Short mmCIF file of C-alpha atoms in Angstrom, two decimals:
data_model
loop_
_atom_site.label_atom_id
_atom_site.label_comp_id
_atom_site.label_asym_id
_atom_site.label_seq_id
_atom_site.Cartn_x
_atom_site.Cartn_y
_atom_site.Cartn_z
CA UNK A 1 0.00 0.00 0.00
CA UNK A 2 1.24 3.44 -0.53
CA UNK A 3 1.56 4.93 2.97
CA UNK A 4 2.15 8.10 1.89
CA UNK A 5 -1.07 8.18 0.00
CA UNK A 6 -3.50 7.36 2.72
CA UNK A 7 -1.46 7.77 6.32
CA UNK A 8 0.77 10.76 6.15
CA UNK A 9 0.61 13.81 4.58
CA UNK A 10 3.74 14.60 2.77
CA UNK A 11 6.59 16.51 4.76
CA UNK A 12 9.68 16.60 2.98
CA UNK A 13 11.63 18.95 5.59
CA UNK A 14 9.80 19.85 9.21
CA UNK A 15 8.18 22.54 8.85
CA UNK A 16 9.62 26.38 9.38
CA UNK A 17 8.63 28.40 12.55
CA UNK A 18 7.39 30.82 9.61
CA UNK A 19 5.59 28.28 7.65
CA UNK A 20 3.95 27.31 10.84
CA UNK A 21 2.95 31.01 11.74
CA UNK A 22 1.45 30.91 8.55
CA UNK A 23 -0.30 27.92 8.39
CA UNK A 24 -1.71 28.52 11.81
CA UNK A 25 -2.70 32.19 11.01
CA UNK A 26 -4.80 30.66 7.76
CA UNK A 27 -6.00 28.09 9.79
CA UNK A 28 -7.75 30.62 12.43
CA UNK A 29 -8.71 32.82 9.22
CA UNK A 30 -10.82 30.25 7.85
CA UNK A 31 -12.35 29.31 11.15
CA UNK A 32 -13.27 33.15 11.94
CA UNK A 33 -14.90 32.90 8.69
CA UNK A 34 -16.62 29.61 8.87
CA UNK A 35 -17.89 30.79 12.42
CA UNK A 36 -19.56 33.84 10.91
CA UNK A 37 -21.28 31.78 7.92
CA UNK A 38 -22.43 28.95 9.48
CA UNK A 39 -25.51 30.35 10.78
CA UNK A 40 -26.90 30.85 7.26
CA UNK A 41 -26.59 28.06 6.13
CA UNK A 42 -28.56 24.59 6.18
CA UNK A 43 -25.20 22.85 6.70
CA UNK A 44 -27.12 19.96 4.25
CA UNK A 45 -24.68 18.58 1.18
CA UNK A 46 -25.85 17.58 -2.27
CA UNK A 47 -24.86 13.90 -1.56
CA UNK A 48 -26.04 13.35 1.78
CA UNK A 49 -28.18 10.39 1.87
CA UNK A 50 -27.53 9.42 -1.49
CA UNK B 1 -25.65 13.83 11.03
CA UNK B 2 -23.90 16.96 9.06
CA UNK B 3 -20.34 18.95 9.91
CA UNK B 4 -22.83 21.40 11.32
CA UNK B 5 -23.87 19.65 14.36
CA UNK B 6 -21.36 20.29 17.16
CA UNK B 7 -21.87 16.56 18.52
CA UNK B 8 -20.51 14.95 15.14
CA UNK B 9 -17.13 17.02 16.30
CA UNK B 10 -17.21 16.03 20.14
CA UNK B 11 -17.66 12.82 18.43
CA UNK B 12 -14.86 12.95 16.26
CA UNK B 13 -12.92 14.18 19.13
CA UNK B 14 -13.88 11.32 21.22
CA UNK B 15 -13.00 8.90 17.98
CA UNK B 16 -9.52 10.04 18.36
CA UNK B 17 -8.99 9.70 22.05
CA UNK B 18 -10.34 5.95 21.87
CA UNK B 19 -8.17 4.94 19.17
CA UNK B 20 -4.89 6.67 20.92
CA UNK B 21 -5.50 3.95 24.03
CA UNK B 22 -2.92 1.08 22.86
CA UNK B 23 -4.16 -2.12 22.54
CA UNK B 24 -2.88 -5.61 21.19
CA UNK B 25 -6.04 -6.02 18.84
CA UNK B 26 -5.85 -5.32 15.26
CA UNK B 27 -6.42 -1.74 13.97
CA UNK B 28 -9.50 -2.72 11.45
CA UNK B 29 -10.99 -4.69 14.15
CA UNK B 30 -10.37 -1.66 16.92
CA UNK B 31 -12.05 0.95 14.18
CA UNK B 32 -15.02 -1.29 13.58
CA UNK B 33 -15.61 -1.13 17.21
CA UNK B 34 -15.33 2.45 17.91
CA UNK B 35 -16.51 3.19 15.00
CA UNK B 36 -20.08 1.50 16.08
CA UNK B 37 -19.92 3.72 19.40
CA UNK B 38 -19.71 6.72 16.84
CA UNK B 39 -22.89 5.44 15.03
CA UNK B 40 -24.74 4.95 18.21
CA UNK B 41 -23.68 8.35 19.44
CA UNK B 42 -24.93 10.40 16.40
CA UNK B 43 -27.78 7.87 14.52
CA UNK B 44 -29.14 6.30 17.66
CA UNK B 45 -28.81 2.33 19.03
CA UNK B 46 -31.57 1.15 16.92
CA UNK B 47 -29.92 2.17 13.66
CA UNK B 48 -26.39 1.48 14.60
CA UNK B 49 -27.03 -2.16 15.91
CA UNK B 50 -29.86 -2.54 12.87
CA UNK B 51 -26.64 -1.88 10.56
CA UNK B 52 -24.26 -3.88 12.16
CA UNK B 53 -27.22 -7.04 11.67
CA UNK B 54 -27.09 -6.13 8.01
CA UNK B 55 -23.26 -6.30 7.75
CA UNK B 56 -23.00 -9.41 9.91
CA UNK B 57 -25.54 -10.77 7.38
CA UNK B 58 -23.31 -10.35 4.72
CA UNK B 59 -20.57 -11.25 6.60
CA UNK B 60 -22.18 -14.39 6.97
CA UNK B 61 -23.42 -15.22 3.43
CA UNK B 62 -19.66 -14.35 2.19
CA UNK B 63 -18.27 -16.43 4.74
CA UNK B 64 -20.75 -19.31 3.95
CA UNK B 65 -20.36 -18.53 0.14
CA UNK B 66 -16.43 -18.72 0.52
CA UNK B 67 -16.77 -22.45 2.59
CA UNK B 68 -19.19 -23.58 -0.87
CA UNK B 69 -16.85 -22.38 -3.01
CA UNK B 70 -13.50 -23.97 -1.49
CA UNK B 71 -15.42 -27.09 -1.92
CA UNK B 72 -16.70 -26.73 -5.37
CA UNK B 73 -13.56 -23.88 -7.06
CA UNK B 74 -15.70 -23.73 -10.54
CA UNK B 75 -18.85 -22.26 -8.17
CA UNK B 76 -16.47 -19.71 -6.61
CA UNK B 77 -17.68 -16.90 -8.85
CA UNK B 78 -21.47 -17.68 -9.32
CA UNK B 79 -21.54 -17.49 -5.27
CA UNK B 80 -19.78 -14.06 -5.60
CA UNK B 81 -22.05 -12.72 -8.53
CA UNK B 82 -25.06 -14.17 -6.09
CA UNK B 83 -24.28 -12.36 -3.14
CA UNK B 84 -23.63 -9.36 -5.42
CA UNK B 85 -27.43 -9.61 -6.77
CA UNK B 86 -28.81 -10.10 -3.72
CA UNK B 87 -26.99 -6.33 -2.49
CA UNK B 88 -27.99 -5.34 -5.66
CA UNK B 89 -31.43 -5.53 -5.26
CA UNK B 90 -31.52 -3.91 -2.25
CA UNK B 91 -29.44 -1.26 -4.01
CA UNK B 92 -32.29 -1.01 -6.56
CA UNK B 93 -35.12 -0.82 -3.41
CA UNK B 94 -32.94 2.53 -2.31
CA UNK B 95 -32.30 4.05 -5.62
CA UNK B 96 -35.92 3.62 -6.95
CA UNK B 97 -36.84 6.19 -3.75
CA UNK B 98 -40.39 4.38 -3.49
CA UNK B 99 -40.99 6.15 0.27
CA UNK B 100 -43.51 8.50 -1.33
CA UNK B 101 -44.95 6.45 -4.06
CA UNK B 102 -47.88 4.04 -3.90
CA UNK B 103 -46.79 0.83 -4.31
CA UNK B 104 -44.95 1.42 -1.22
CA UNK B 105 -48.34 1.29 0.55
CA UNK B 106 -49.48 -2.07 -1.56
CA UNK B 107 -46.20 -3.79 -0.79
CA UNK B 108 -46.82 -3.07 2.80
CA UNK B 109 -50.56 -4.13 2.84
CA UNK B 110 -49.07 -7.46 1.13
CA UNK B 111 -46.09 -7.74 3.72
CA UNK B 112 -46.73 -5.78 6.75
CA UNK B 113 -43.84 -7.98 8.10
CA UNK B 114 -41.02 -6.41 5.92
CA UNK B 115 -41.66 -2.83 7.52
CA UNK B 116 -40.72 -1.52 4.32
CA UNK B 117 -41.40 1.76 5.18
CA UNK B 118 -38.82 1.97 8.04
CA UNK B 119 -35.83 -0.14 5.61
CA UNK B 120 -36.77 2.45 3.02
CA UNK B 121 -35.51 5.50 5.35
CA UNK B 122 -33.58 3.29 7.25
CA UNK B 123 -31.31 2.84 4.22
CA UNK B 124 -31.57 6.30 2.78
CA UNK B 125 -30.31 7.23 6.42
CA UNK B 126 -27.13 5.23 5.94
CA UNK B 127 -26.37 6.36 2.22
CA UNK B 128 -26.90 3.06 1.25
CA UNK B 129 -25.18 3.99 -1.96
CA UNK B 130 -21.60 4.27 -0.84
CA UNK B 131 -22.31 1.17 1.34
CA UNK B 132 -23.49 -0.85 -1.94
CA UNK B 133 -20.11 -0.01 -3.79
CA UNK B 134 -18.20 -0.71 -0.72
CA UNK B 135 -19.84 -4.74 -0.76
CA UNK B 136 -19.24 -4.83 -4.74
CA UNK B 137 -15.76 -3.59 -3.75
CA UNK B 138 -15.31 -6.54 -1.19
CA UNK B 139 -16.89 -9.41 -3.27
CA UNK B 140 -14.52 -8.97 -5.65
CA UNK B 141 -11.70 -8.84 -3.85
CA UNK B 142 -12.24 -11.47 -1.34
CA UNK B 143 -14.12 -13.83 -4.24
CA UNK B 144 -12.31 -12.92 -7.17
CA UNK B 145 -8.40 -11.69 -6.06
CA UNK B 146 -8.48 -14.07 -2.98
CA UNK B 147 -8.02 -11.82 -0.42
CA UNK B 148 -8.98 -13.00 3.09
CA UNK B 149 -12.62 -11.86 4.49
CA UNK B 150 -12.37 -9.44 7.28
CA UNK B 151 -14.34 -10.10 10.66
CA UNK B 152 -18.00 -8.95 11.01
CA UNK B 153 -16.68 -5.78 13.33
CA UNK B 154 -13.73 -4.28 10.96
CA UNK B 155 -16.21 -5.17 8.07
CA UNK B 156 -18.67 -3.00 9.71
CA UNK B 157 -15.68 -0.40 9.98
CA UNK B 158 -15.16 -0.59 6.40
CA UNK B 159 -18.88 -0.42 4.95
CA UNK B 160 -20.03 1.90 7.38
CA UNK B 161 -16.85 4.24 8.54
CA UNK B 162 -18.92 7.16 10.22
CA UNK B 163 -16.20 10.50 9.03
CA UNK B 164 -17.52 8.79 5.21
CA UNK B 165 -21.11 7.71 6.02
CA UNK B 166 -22.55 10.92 4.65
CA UNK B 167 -21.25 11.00 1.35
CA UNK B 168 -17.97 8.46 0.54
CA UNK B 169 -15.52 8.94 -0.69
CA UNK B 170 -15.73 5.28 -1.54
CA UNK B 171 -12.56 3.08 0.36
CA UNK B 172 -11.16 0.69 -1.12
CA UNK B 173 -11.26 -3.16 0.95
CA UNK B 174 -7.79 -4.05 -0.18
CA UNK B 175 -6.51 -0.79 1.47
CA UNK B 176 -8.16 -1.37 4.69
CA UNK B 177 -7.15 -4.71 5.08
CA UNK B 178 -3.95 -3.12 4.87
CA UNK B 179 -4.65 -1.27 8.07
CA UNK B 180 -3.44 -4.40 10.15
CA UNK B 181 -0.28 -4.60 8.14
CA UNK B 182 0.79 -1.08 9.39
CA UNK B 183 3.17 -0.54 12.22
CA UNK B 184 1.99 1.14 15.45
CA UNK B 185 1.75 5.52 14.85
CA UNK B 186 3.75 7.35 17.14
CA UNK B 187 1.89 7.75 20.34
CA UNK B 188 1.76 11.54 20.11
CA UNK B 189 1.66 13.12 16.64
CA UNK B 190 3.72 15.53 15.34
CA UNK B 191 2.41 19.27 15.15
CA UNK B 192 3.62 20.11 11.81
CA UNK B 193 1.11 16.42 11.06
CA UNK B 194 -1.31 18.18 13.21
CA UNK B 195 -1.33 21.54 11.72
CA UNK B 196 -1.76 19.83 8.25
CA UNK B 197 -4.87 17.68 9.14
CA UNK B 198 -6.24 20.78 10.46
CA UNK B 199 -5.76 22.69 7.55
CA UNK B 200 -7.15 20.15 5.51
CA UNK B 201 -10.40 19.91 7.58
CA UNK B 202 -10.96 23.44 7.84
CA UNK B 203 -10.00 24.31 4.00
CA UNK B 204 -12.85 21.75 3.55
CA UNK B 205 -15.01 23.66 5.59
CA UNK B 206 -14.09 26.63 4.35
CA UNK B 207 -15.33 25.58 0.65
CA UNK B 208 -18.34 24.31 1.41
CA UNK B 209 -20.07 26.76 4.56
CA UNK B 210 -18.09 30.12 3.15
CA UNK B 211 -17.61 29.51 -0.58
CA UNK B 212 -20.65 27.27 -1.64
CA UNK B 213 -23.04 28.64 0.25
CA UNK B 214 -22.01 32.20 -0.45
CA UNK B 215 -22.83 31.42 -4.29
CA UNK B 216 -25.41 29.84 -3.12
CA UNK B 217 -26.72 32.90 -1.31
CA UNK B 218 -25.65 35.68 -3.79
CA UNK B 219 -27.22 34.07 -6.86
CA UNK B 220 -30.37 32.48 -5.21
CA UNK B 221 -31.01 34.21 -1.58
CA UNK B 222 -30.81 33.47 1.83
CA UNK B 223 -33.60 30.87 1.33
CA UNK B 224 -33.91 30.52 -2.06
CA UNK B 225 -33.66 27.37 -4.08
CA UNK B 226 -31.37 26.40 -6.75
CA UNK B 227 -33.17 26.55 -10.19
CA UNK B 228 -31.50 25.69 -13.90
CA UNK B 229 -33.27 27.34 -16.07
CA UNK B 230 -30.16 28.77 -18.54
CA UNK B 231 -26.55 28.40 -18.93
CA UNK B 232 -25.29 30.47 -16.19
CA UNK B 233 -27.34 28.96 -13.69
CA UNK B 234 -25.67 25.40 -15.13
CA UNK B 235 -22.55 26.97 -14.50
CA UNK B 236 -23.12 28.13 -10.81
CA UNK B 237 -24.64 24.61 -9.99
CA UNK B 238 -20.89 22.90 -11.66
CA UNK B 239 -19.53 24.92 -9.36
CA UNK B 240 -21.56 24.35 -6.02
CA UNK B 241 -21.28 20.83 -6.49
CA UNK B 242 -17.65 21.34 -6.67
CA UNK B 243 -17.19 22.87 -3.45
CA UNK B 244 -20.09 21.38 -1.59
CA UNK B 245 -18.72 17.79 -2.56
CA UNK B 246 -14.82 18.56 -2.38
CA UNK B 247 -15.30 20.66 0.95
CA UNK B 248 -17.58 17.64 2.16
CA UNK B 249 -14.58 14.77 1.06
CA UNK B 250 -11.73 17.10 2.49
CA UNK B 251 -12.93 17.12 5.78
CA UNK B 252 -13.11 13.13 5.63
CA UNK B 253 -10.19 12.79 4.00
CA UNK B 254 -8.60 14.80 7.40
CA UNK B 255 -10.41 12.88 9.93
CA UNK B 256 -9.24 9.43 8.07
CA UNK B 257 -5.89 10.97 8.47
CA UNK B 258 -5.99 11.90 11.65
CA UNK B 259 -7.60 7.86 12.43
CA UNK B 260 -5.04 6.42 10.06
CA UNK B 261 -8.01 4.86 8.56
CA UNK B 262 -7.83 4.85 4.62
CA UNK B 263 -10.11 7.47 3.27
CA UNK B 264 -8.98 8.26 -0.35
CA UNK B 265 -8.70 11.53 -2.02
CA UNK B 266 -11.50 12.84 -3.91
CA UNK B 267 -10.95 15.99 -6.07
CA UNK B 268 -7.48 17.24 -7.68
CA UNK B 269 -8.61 20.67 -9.45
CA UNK B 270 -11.24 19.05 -11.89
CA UNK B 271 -11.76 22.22 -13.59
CA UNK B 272 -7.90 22.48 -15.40
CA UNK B 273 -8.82 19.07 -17.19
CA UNK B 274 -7.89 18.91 -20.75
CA UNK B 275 -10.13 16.23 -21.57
CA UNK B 276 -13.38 14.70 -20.33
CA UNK B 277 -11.62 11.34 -19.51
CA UNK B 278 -8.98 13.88 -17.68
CA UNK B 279 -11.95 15.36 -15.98
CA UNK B 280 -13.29 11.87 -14.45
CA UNK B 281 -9.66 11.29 -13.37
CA UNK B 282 -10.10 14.57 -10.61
CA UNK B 283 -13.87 14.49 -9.76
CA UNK B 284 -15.19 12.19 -7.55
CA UNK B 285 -11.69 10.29 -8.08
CA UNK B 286 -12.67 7.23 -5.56
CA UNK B 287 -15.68 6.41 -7.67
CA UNK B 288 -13.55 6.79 -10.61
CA UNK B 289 -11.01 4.54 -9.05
CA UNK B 290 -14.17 1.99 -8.19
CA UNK B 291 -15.42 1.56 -11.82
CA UNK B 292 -12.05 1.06 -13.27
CA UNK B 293 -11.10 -1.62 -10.32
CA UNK B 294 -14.49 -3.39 -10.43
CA UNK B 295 -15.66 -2.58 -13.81
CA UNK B 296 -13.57 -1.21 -16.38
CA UNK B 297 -10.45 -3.62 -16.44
CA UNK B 298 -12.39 -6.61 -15.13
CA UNK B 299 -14.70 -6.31 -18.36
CA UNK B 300 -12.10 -5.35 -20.87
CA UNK B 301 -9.62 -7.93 -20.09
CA UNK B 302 -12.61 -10.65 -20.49
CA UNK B 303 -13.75 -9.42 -23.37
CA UNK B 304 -10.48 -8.86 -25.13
CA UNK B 305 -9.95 -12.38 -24.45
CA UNK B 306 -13.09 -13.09 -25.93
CA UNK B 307 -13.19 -11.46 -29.49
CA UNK B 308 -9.78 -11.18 -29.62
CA UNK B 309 -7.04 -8.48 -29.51
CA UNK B 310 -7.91 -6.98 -33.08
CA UNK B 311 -11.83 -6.14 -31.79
CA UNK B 312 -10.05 -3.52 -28.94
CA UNK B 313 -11.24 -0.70 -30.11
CA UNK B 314 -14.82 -2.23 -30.19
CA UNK B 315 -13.87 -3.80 -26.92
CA UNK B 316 -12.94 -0.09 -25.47
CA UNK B 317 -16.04 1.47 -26.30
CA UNK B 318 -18.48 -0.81 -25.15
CA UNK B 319 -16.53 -0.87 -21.81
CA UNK B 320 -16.30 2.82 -21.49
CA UNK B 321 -20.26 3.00 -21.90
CA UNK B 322 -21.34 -0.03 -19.73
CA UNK B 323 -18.72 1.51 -16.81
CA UNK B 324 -20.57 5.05 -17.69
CA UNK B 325 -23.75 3.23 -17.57
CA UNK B 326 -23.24 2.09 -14.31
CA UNK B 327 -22.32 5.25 -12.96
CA UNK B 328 -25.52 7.25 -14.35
CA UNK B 329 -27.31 4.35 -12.76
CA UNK B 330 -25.63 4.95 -9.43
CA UNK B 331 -26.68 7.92 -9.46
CA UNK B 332 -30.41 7.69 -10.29
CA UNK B 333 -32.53 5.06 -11.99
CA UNK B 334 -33.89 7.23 -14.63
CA UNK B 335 -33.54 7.55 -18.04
CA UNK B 336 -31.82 10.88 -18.05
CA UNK B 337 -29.13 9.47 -15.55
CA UNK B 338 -28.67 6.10 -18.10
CA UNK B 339 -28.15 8.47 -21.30
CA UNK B 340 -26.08 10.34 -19.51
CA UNK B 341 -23.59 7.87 -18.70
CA UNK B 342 -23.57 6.34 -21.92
CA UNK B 343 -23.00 9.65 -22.96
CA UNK B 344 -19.74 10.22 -21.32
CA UNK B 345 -18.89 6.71 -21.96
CA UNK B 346 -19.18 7.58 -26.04
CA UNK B 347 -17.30 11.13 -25.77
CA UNK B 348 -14.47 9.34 -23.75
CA UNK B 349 -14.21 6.40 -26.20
CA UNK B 350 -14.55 8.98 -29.06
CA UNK B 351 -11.51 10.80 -27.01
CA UNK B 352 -9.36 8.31 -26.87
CA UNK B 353 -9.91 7.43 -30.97
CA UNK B 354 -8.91 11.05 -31.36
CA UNK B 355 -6.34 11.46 -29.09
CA UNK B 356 -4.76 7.85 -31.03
CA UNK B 357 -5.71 9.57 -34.54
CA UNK B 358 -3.09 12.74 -32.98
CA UNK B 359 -0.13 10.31 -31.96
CA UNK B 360 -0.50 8.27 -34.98
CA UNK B 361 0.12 11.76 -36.88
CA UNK B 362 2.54 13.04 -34.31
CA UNK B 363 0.50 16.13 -33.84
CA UNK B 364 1.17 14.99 -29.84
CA UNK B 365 4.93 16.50 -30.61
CA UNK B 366 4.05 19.69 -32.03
CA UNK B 367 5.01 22.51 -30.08
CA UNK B 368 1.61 24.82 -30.98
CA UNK B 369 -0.85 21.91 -29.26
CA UNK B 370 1.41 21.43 -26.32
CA UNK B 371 0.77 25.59 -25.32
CA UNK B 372 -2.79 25.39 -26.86
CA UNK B 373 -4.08 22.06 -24.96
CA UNK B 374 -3.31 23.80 -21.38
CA UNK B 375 -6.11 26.84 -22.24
CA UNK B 376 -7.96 24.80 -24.86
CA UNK B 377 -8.54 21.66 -23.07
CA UNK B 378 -10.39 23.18 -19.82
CA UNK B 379 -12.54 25.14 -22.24
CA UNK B 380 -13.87 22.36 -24.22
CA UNK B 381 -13.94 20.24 -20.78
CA UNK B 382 -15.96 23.00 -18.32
CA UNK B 383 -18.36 23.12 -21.76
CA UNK B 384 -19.14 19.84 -21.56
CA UNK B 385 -19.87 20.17 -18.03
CA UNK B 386 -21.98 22.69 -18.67
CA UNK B 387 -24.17 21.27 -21.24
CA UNK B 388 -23.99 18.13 -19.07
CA UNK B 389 -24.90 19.51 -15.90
CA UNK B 390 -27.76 21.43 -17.13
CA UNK B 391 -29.12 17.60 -19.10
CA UNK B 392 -29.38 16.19 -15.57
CA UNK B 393 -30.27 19.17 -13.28
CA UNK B 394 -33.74 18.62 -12.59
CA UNK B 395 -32.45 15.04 -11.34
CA UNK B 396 -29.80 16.32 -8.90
CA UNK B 397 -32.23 17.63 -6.36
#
């Protein structure tokens, strides 16, 4: 099985103190902006019970 | 049971925590277990044990069917394709959606005893779609490419894994069984691992709560329904679909990393495809993956063997549309769904004619299609999706 496929997530070099300011910063934009949409919406998916 | 509800995410978090304890059982079995507590938690006792019944069913018949066959080898596959009708006729119960018709009411005055009316929604609960592929997927491999039958538990975990109940993406049963093969993860995870499974669960949120719904909301309203009724609105619908589905499979995709539980990937940027046949290799990749596992090769390479090597290009096409077929049927029984498929099963046959017609020619080395087929090839592709999307819109609802 291809491990790297399925179990990790590929990480060539550890990540940077920058790259993890970053990634964390992005991370907390999207939630800010998930948090203030997710009252509108229905939260139901095209597939869902397919 | 949607990304919405904050008890699918204590859930989740809960997953996690049980599968960190160490234990000296195997990891499919240790999933399937937890993985019923999940159900039980967000679908209720009745549901969750009523599933795991149906799987040790099946369990059963393919562990029965497998004990006939080792007896009798030439019966091996007529057990297999047995089993495979019998799920398949339960697929057809879901798909024909029969809660709100009529008969539903005759079968039940006939046999009050089936409760068909609670299997109906019972099934529709479970997305008894993704299940059905998931049994085709194991049948095949356990009756055609010998691999061994898991127990009824880690079977349960790999029909009914809750982070892909809703909507797949569809596992494969060779890659779960592979699960047990894997050494033990490091006790605590890395951050940098951490970080990334976060980012890929919120980016999936991000698509479909922020960026679908906002089209959603700008084009239609607050409450307003999606309607086709010209090109554009074909267009917007592509693209909702796109990050409704892709948001939906991301966030699976990070919760199967974070379990170490096989949950494929689904989308790879499906609108740069230069082709059609490009296109069905980055949307809805595991079902992709499915046919051509199951389907595709399996009926090529029997009926190449067949008619014989020169009849491949006959051989091709009426693969590509029975594996198209199949997937239009997946989708819906209808007859819009089933000339749909064949459809795409014709363009992609007529694709690959072309795209020999080019090599034979050696237009493939010719500098002017290799900068033209970059800008070209999504145009003629996100057409077709178009045209494609708005043929089958009043069935997608």
């Amino acid at each position: 099985m291809n491990e790297e496929r399925f179990f990790y997530i590929k990480l060539k070099t550890p990540l940077s103190i920058w790259q993890i300011t970053g990634l964390l910063s992005w991370i907390l934009i999207k939630l800010t902006l998930i948090a203030s949409m997710i009252h509108q919406s229905a939260g139901e998916f095209i597939y869902a019970g397919f | 049971m949607t990304f919405i509800n904050p008890t699918f995410w204590i859930v989740a978090v809960v997953v996690y925590i049980l599968l960190s304890i160490e234990t000296s059982h195997k990891a499919s079995l240790r999933f399937g277990f937890i993985n019923l507590f999940a159900l039980n938690l967000l679908l209720g006792w009745q549901i969750a044990l009523g599933a795991l019944l149906g799987v040790t069913l099946f369990w059963g018949m393919v562990s029965l069917g497998l004990q006939y066959g080792a007896q009798k080898n030439q019966n091996k596959s007529l057990v297999g394709f047995s089993i495979l009708a019998g799920v398949t006729v339960v697929f057809i119960f879901h798909k024909l959606n029969l809660q709100h018709s009529p008969w539903i009411e005759t079968l039940q005055a006939l046999a009050p005893w089936m409760r068909s009316d609670f299997f109906l929604t019972f099934l529709a609960g479970l997305s008894f779609s993704y299940i059905f592929v998931r049994c085709a997927d194991a049948l095949h491999c356990v009756f055609w490419k010998n691999c061994p039958l898991m127990g009824p538990l880690s079977l349960f975990g790999y029909l009914l894994p809750f982070h892909m109940l809703l909507s797949g993406p569809v596992n494969a049963y060779e890659e779960h069984l592979e699960m047990d093969r894997d050494a033990e993860p490091e006790s605590v995870p890395s951050l940098d691992r951490v970080l990334l499974i976060l980012n890929a669960i919120t980016t999936g949120l991000l698509y479909k709560f922020v960026v679908a719904e906002s089209l959603r909301t700008y084009f239609y309203g607050a409450n307003g329904e999606m309607t086709v009724s010209n090109w554009g609105d074909s267009a917007i619908l592509a693209l909702y679909v796109f990050f409704d589905f892709a948001g939906y499979s991301r966030v699976a995709r990070g919760l199967g990393l974070l379990y170490r539980v096989p949950t494929p990937e689904n989308f790879s940027a499906p609108f740069l495809s230069v082709s059609v046949t490009d296109f069905w290799t980055r949307w809805h990749m595991s079902m992709g993956q499915f046919v051509r596992r199951n389907l595709f090769t399996p009926i090529q390479l029997n009926l190449v063997r067949a008619v014989g090597i020169k009849n491949a290009g006959w051989v091709s096409l009426v693969t590509m549309v029975v594996s198209f077929g199949f997937v239009g049927l997946w989708h819906r029984i209808s007859w819009t769904w089933i000339l749909w498929g064949v459809a795409m099963g014709l363009l992609m046959a007529l694709e690959k004619h072309v795209q020999t017609f080019a090599m034979r020619k050696g237009w493939n080395r010719s500098p002017w299609i290799g900068h033209a087929l970059p800008w070209l090839g999504p145009v003629y592709t996100n057409t077709v999706l178009i045209i494609s999307v708005r043929f089958v819109a009043e069935e997608i609802f």
